[in-house]
Coordinates of C-alpha atoms in Angstrom, one line a residue:
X85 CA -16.1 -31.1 -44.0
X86 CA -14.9 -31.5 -40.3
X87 CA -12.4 -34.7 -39.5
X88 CA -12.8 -34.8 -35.7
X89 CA -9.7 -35.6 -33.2
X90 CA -10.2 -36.5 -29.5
X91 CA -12.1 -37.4 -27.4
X92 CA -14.6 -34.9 -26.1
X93 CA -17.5 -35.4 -28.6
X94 CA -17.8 -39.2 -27.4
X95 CA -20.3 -41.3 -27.9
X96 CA -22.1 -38.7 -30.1
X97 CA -19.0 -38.5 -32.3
X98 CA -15.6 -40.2 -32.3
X99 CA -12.1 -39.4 -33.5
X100 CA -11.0 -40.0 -36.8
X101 CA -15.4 -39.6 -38.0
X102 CA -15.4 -37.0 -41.4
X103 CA -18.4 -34.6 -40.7
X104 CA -20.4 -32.5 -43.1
X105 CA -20.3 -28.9 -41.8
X106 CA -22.7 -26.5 -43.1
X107 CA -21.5 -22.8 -42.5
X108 CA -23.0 -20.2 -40.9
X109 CA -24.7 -17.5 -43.2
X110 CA -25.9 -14.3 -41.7
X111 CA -28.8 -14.3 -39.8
X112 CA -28.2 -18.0 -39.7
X113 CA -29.4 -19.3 -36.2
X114 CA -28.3 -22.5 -34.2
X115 CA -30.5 -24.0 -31.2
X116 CA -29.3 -25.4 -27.9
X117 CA -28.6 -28.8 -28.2
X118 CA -26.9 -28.5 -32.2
X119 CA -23.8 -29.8 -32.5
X120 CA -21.3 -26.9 -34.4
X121 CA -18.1 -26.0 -35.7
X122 CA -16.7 -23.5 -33.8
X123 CA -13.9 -21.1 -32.6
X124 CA -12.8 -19.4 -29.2
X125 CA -11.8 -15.6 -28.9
X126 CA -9.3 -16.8 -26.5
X127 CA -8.1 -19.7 -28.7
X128 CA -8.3 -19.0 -32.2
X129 CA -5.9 -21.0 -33.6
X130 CA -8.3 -24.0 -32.3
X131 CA -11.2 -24.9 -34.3
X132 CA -13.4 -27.2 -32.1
X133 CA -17.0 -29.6 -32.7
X134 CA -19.1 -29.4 -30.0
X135 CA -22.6 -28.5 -28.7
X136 CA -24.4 -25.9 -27.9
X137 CA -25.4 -25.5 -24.3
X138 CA -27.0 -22.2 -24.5
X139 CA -26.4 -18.7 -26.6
X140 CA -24.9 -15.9 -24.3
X141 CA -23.7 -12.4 -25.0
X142 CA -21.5 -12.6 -28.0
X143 CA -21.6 -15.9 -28.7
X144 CA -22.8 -19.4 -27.4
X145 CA -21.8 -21.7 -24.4
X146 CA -20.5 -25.1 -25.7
X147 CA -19.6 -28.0 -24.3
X148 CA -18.6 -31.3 -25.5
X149 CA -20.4 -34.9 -24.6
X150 CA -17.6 -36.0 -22.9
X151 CA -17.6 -34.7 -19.3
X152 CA -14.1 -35.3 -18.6
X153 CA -12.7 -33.3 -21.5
X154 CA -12.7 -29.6 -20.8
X155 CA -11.4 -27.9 -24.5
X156 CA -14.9 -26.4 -24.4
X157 CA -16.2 -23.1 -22.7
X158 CA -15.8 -24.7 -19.5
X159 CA -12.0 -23.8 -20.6
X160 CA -12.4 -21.1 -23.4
X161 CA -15.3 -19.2 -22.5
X162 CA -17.9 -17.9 -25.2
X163 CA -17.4 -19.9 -29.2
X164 CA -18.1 -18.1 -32.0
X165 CA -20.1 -20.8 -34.4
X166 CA -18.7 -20.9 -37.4
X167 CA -21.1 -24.1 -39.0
X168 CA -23.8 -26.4 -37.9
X169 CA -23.0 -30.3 -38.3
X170 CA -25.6 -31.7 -40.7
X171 CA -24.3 -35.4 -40.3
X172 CA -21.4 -37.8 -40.8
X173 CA -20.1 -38.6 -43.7
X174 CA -17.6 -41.8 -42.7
X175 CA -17.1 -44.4 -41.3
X176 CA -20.6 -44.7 -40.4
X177 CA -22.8 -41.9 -42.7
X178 CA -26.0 -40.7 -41.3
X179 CA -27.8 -38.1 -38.8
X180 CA -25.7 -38.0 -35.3
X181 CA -27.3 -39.3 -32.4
X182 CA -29.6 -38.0 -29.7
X183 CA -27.7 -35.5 -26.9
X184 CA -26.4 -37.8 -24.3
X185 CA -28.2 -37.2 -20.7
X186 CA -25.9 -35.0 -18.8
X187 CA -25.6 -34.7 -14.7
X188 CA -24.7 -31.5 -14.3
X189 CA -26.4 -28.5 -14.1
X190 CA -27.3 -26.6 -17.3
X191 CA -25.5 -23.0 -18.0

């Protein structure tokens, strides 16, 4: 379980939602478009939900929902994934919503 603070995941998720994490076994593969737990080499110490743009060498390009908040790879550079987000668990449980269009380019 994931309890999310800030604002970069919004409208797909907001702070203060609990969200069940699933983690990553071996061989375990995510998709562009998931939304994932996941870490930066260059920030370890921050353990960040957001989606997944594309999968690059090493690792995967992710970016939150929220254009205007940059704690993603825009920032960081290549995540390690360390879960997939099945849903949310509170205060409103269920499957997350669609990816929100986005107006810039893709990576």
């Amino acid at each position: 379980m994931a309890r999310v603070t800030g604002p970069s995941m919004v409208p797909t998720v907001r702070s203060g939602d609990r969200l069940l994490v699933r983690r990553l076994a071996p061989g375990d593969e995510v998709e562009p478009g998931d939304v994932v737990l996941a870490r930066f080499p260059a920030r370890p110490d921050l353990l960040v939900v957001k989606r997944v743009r594309n999968a690059v060498d090493g690792g995967h390009w992710v970016e939150g929902d929220n254009p205007l908040v940059t704690d993603d790879s825009r920032a960081f550079g290549v995540a390690v994934v360390v879960g997939r987000v099945v849903g949310r668990l509170w205060p409103r449980p269920g499957a997350l919503g669609p990816q929100p269009p986005t107006g810039g380019p893709e990576v």
